PDB file of C-alpha atoms in Angstrom:
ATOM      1  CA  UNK Z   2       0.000   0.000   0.000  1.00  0.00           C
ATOM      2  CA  UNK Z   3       0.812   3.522  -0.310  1.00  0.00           C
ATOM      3  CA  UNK Z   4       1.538   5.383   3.045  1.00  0.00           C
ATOM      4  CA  UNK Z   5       0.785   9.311   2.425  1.00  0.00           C
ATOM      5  CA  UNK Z   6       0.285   9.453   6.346  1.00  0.00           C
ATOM      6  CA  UNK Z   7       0.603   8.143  10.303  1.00  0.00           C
ATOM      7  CA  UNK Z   8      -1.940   8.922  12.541  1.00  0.00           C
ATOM      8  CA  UNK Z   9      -1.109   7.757  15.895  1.00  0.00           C
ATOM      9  CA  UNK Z  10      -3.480   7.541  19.454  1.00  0.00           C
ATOM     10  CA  UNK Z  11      -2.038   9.492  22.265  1.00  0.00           C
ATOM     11  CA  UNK Z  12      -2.293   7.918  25.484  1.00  0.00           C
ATOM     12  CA  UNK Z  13      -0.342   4.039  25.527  1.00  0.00           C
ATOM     13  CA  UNK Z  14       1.132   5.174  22.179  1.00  0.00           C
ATOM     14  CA  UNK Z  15       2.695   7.871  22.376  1.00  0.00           C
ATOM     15  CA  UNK Z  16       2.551   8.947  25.948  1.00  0.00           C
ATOM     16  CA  UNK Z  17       2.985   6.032  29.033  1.00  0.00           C
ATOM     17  CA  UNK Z  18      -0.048   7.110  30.795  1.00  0.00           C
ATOM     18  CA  UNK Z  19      -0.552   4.301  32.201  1.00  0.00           C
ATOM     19  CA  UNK Z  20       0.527   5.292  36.250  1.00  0.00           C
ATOM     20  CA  UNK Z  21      -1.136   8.945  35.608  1.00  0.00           C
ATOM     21  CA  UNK Z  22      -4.522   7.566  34.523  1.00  0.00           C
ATOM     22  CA  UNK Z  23      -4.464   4.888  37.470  1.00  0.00           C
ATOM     23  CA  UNK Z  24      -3.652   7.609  39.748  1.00  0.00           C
ATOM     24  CA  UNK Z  25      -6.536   9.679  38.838  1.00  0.00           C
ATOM     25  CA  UNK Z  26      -8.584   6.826  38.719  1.00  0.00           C
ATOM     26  CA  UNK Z  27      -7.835   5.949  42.468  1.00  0.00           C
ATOM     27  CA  UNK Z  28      -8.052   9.422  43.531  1.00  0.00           C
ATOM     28  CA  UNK Z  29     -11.649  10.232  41.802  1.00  0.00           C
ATOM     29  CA  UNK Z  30     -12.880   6.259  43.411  1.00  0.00           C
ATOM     30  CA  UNK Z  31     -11.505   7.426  46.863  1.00  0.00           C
ATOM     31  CA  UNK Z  32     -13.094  10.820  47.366  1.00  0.00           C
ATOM     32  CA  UNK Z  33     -16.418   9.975  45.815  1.00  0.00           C
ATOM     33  CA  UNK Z  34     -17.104   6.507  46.184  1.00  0.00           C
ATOM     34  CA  UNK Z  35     -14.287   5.809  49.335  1.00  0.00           C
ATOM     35  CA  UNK Z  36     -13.708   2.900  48.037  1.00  0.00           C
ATOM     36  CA  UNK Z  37     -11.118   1.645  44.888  1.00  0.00           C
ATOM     37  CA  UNK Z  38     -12.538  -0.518  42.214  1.00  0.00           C
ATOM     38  CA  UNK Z  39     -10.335  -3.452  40.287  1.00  0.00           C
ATOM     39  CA  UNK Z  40      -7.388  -1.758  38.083  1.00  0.00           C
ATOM     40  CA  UNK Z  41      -8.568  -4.001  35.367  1.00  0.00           C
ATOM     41  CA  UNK Z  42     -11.584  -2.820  35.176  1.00  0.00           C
ATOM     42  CA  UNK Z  43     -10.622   0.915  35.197  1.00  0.00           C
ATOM     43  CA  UNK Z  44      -8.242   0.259  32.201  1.00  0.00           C
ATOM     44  CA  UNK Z  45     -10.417  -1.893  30.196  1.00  0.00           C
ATOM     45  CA  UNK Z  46     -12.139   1.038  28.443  1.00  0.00           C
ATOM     46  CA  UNK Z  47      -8.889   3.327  28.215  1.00  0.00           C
ATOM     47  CA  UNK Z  48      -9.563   5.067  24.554  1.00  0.00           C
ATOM     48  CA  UNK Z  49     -12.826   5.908  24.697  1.00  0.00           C
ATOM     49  CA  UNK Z  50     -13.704   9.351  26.339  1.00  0.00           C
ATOM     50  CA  UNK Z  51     -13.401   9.514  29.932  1.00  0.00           C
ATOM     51  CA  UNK Z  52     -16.964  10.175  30.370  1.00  0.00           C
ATOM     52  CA  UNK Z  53     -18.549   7.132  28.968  1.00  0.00           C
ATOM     53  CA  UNK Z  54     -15.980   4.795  30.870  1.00  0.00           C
ATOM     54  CA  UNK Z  55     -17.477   6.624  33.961  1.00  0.00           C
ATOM     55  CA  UNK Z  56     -21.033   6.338  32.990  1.00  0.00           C
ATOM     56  CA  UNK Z  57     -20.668   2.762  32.711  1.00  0.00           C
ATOM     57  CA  UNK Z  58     -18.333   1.984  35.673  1.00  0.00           C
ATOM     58  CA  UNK Z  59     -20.044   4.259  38.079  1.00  0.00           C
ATOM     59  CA  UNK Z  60     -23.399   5.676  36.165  1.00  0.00           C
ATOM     60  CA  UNK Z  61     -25.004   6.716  39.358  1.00  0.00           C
ATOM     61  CA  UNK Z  62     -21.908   8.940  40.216  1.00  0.00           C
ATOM     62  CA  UNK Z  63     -20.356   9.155  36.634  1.00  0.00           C
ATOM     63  CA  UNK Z  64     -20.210  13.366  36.657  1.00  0.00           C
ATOM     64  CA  UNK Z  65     -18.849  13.358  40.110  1.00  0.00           C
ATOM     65  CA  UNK Z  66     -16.312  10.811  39.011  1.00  0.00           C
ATOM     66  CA  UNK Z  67     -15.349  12.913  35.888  1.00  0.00           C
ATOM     67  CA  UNK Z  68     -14.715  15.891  37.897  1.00  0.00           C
ATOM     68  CA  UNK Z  69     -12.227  13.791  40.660  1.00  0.00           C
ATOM     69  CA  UNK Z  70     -10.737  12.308  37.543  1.00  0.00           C
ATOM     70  CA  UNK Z  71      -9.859  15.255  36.004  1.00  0.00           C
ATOM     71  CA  UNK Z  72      -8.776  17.368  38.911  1.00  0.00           C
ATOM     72  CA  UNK Z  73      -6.213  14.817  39.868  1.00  0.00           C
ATOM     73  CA  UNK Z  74      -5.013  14.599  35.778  1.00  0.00           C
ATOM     74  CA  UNK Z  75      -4.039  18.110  35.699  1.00  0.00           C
ATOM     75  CA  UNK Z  76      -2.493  18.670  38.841  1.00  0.00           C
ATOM     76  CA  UNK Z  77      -0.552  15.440  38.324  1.00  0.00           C
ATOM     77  CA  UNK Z  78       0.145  15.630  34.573  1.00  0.00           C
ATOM     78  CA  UNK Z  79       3.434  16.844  34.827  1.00  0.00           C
ATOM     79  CA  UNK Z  80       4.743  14.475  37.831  1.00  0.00           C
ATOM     80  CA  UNK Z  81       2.765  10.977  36.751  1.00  0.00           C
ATOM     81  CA  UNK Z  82       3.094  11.168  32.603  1.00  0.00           C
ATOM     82  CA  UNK Z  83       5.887   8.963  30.936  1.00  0.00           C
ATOM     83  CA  UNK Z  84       7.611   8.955  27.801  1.00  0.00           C
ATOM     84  CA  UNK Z  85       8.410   6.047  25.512  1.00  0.00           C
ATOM     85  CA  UNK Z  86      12.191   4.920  24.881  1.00  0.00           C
ATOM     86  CA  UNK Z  87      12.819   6.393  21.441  1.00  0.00           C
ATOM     87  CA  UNK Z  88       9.793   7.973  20.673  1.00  0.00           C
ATOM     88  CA  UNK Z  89      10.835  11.688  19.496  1.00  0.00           C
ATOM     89  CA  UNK Z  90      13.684   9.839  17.269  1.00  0.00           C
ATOM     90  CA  UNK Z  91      10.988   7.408  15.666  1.00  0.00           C
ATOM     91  CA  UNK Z  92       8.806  10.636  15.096  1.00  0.00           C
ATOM     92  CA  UNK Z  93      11.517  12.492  13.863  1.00  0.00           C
ATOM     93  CA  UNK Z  94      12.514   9.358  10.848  1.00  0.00           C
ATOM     94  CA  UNK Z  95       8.895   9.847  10.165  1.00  0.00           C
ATOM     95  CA  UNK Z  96       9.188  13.140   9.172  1.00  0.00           C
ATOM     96  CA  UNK Z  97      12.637  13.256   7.480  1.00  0.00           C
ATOM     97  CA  UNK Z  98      10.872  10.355   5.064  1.00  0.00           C
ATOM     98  CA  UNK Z  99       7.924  12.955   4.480  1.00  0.00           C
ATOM     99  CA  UNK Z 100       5.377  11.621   6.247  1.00  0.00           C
ATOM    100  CA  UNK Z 101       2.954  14.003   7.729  1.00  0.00           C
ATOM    101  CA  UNK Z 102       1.845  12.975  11.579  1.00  0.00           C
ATOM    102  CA  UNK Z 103      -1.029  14.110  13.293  1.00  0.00           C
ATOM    103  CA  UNK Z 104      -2.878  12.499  16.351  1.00  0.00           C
ATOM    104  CA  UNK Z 105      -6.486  10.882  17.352  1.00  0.00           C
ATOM    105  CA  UNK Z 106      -7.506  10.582  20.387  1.00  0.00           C
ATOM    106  CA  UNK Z 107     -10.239  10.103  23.675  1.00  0.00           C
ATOM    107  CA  UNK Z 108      -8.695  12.816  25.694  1.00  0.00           C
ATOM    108  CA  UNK Z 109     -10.070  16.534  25.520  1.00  0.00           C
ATOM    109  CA  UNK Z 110      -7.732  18.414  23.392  1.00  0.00           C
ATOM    110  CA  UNK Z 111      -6.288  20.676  26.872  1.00  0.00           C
ATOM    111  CA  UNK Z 112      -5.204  17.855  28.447  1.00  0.00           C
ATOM    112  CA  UNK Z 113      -3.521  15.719  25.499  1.00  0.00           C
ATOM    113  CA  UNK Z 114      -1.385  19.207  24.637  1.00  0.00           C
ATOM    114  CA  UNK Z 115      -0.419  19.146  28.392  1.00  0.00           C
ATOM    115  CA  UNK Z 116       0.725  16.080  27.896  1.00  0.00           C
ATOM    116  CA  UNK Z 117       2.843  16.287  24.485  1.00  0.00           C
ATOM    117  CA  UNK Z 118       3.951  20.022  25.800  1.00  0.00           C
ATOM    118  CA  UNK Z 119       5.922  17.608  29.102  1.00  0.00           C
ATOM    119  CA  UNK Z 120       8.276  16.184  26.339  1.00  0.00           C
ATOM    120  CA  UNK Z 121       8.327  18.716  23.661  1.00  0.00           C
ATOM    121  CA  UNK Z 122       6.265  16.356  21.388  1.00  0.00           C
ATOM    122  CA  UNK Z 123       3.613  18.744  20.220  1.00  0.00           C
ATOM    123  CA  UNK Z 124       5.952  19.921  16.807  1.00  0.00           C
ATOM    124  CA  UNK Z 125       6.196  16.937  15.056  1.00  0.00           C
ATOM    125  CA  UNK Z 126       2.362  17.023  14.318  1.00  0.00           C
ATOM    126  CA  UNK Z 127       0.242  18.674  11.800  1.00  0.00           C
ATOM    127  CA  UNK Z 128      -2.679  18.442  14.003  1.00  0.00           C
ATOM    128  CA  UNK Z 129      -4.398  17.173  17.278  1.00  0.00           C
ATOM    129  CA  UNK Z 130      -7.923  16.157  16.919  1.00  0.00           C
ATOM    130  CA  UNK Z 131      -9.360  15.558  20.587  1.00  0.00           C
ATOM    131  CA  UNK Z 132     -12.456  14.587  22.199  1.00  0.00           C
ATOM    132  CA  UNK Z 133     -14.196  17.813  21.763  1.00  0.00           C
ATOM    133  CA  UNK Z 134     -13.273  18.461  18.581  1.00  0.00           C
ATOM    134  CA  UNK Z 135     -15.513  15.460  16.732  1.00  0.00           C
ATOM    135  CA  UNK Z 136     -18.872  14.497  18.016  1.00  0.00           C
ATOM    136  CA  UNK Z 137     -18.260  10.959  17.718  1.00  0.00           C
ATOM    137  CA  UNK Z 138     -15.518   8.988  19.480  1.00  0.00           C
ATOM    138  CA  UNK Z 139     -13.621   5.697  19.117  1.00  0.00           C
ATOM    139  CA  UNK Z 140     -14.414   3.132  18.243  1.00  0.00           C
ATOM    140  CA  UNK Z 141     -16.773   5.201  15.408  1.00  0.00           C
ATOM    141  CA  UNK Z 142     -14.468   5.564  12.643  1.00  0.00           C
ATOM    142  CA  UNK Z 143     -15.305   9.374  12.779  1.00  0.00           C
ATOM    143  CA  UNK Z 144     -12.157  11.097  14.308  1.00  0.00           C
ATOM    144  CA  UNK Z 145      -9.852   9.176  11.826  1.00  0.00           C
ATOM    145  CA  UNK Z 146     -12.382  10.575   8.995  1.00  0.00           C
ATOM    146  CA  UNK Z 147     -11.924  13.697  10.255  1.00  0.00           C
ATOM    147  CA  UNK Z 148      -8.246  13.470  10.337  1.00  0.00           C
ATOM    148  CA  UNK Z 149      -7.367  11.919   6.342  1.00  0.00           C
ATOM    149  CA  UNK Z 150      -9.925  14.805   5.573  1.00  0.00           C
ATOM    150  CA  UNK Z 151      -8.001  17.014   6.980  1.00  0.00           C
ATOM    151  CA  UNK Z 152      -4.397  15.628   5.894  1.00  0.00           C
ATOM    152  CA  UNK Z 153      -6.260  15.535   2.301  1.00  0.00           C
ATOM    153  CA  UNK Z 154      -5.514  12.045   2.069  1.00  0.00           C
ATOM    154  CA  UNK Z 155      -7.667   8.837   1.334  1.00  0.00           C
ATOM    155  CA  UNK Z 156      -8.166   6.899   4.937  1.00  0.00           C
ATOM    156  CA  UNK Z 157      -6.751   4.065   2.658  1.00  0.00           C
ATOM    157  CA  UNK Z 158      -3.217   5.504   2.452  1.00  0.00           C
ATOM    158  CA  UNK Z 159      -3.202   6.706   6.084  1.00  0.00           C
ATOM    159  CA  UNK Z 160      -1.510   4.222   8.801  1.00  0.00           C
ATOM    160  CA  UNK Z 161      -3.124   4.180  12.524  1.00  0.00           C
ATOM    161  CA  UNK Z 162      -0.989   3.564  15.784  1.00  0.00           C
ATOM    162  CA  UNK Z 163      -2.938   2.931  18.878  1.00  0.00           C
ATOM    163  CA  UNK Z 164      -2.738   0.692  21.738  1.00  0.00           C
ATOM    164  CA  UNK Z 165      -6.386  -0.266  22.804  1.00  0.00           C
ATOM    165  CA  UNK Z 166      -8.714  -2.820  20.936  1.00  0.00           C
ATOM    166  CA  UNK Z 167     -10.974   0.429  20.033  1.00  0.00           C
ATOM    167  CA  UNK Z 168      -8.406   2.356  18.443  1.00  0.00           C
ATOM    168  CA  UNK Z 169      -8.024  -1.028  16.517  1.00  0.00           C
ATOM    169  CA  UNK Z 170     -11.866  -1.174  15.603  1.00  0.00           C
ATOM    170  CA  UNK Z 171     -12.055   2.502  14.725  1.00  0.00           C
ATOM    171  CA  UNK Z 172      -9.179   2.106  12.100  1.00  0.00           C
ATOM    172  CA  UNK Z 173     -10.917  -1.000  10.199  1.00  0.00           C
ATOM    173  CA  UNK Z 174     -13.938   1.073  10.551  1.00  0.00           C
ATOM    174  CA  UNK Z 175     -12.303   3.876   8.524  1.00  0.00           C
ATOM    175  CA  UNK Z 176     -10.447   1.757   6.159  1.00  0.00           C
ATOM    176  CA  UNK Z 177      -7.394   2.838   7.726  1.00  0.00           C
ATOM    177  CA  UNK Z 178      -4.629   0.222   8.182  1.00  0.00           C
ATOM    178  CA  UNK Z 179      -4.549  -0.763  11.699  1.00  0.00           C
ATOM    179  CA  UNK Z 180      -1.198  -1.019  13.747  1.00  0.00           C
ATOM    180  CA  UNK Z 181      -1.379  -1.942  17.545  1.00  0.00           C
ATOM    181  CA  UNK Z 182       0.969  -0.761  20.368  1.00  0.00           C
ATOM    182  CA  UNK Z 183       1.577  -3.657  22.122  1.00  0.00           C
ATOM    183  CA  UNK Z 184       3.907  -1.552  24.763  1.00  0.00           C
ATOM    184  CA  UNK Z 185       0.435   0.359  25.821  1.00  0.00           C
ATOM    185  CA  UNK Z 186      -2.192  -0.749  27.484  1.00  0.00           C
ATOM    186  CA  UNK Z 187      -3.449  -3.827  26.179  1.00  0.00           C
ATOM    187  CA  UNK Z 188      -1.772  -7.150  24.852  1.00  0.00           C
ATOM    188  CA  UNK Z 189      -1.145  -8.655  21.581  1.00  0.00           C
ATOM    189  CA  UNK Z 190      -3.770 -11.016  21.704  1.00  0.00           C
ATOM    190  CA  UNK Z 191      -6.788  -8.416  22.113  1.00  0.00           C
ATOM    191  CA  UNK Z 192      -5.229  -6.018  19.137  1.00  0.00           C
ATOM    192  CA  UNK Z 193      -5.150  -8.720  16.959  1.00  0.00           C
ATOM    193  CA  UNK Z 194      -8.993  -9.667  18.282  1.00  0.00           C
ATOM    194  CA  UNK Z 195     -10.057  -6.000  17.324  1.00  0.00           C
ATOM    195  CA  UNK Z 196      -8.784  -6.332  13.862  1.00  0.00           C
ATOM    196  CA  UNK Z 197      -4.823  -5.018  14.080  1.00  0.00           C
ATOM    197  CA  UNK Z 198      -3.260  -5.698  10.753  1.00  0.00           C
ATOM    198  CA  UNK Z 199       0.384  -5.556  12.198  1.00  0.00           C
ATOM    199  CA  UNK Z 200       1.302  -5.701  16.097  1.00  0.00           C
ATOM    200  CA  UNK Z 201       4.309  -4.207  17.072  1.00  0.00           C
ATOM    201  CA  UNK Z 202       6.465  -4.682  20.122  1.00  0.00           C
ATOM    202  CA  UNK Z 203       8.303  -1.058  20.601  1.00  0.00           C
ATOM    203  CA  UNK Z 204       7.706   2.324  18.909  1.00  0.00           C
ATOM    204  CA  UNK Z 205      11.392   2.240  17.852  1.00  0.00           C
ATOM    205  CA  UNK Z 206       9.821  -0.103  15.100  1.00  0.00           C
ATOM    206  CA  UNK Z 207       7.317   1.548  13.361  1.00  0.00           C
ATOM    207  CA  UNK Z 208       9.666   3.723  11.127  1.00  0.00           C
ATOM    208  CA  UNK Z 209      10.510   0.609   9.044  1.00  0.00           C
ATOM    209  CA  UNK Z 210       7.449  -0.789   9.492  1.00  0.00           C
ATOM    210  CA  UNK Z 211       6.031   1.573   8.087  1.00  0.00           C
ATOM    211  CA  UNK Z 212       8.283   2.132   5.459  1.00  0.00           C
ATOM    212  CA  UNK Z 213       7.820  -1.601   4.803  1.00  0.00           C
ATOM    213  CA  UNK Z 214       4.171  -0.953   3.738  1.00  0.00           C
ATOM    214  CA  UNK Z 215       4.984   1.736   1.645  1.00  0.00           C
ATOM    215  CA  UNK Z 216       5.632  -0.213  -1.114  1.00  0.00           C
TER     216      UNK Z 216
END
């Protein structure tokens, strides 16, 4: 296939989010539930927006929850976010081979800049499209519509990166090819599940791999 772009999730892709999102989880189930629910279950609908995994882990105090969450996010951003051995280099073969970049994801666009701005990420993309800035979410193929209209491209020629079985979903959806993270969130086993095309174990490899497709 042609690749005339990357589009790549944010959180477990780019960003290891992973102890910043369980923190803020933990903080918003102690001061409005007082009590901590199972870590798996708070991560098994990380990449969908934070609102809808609260209205269906906690629907009678999803707004509440939201609020805790989000508090604890920002005031913790800086301290609790993690970077990715060798993600600014593979980002910056991406662009020397002419690839244009931009990013999809769950989070409201504030709070993913916040989180690019902690590593000086935020240049090597065209364009963030958050949240609030489509009205439908993963795994709707919308956002990634949005985006290859927006990098003028055909969703066929545009490569996804994402780490959660609904940024997997979302990319077939689109007609996107579909690469999972497997150092994010979720394993292998359930990217492949949600339709991943390609699986890879570090971002250090998707420069050639994507190269590899661009054939």
């Amino acid at each position: 296939m042609p690749v005339k772009a990357v589009v790549f999730d944010l959180d477990g892709t780019l960003l290891d989010s992973r102890e910043l999102i369980l923190d803020s989880y933990h903080y918003a189930c102690d001061v409005v539930l007082g009590h901590r629910l199972a870590d798996a279950d708070l991560l098994d609908m990380v990449g969908v927006p934070l609102q809808l995994q609260m209205q269906k882990l906690v629907p009678e105090a999803s707004e509440a929850m939201v609020k805790a969450y989000r508090e604890n996010n920002h005031r913790r951003n800086d301290e609790l976010i993690g970077y990715f051995a060798g993600t600014r280099e593979a980002l910056a073969k991406l662009r020397e081979r002419g690839y244009p970049l931009a990013i999809v994801t769950s989070k409201l666009r504030a709070f993913a800049l916040a989180g690019l701005k902690r590593y000086a990420l935020e240049d090597n993309f065209e364009f963030l499209i958050g949240a609030d800035d489509c009205p439908t979410y993963k795994p709707d193929p919308g956002p990634l519509l949005l985006a290859a209209e927006r990098l003028a491209q055909d969703p066929q020629d545009c490569v996804y990166i994402g780490d959660s079985p609904y940024d997997m979903q979302a990319a077939t959806a689109a007609g996107m090819y579909a690469v999972g993270a497997e150092w994010g969130l979720f394993d292998r086993e359930r990217l492949l599940a949600a339709g991943a095309q390609m699986v890879l174990s570090t971002i250090s490899e998707v420069p050639d791999a994507v190269v590899g497709l661009d054939r």
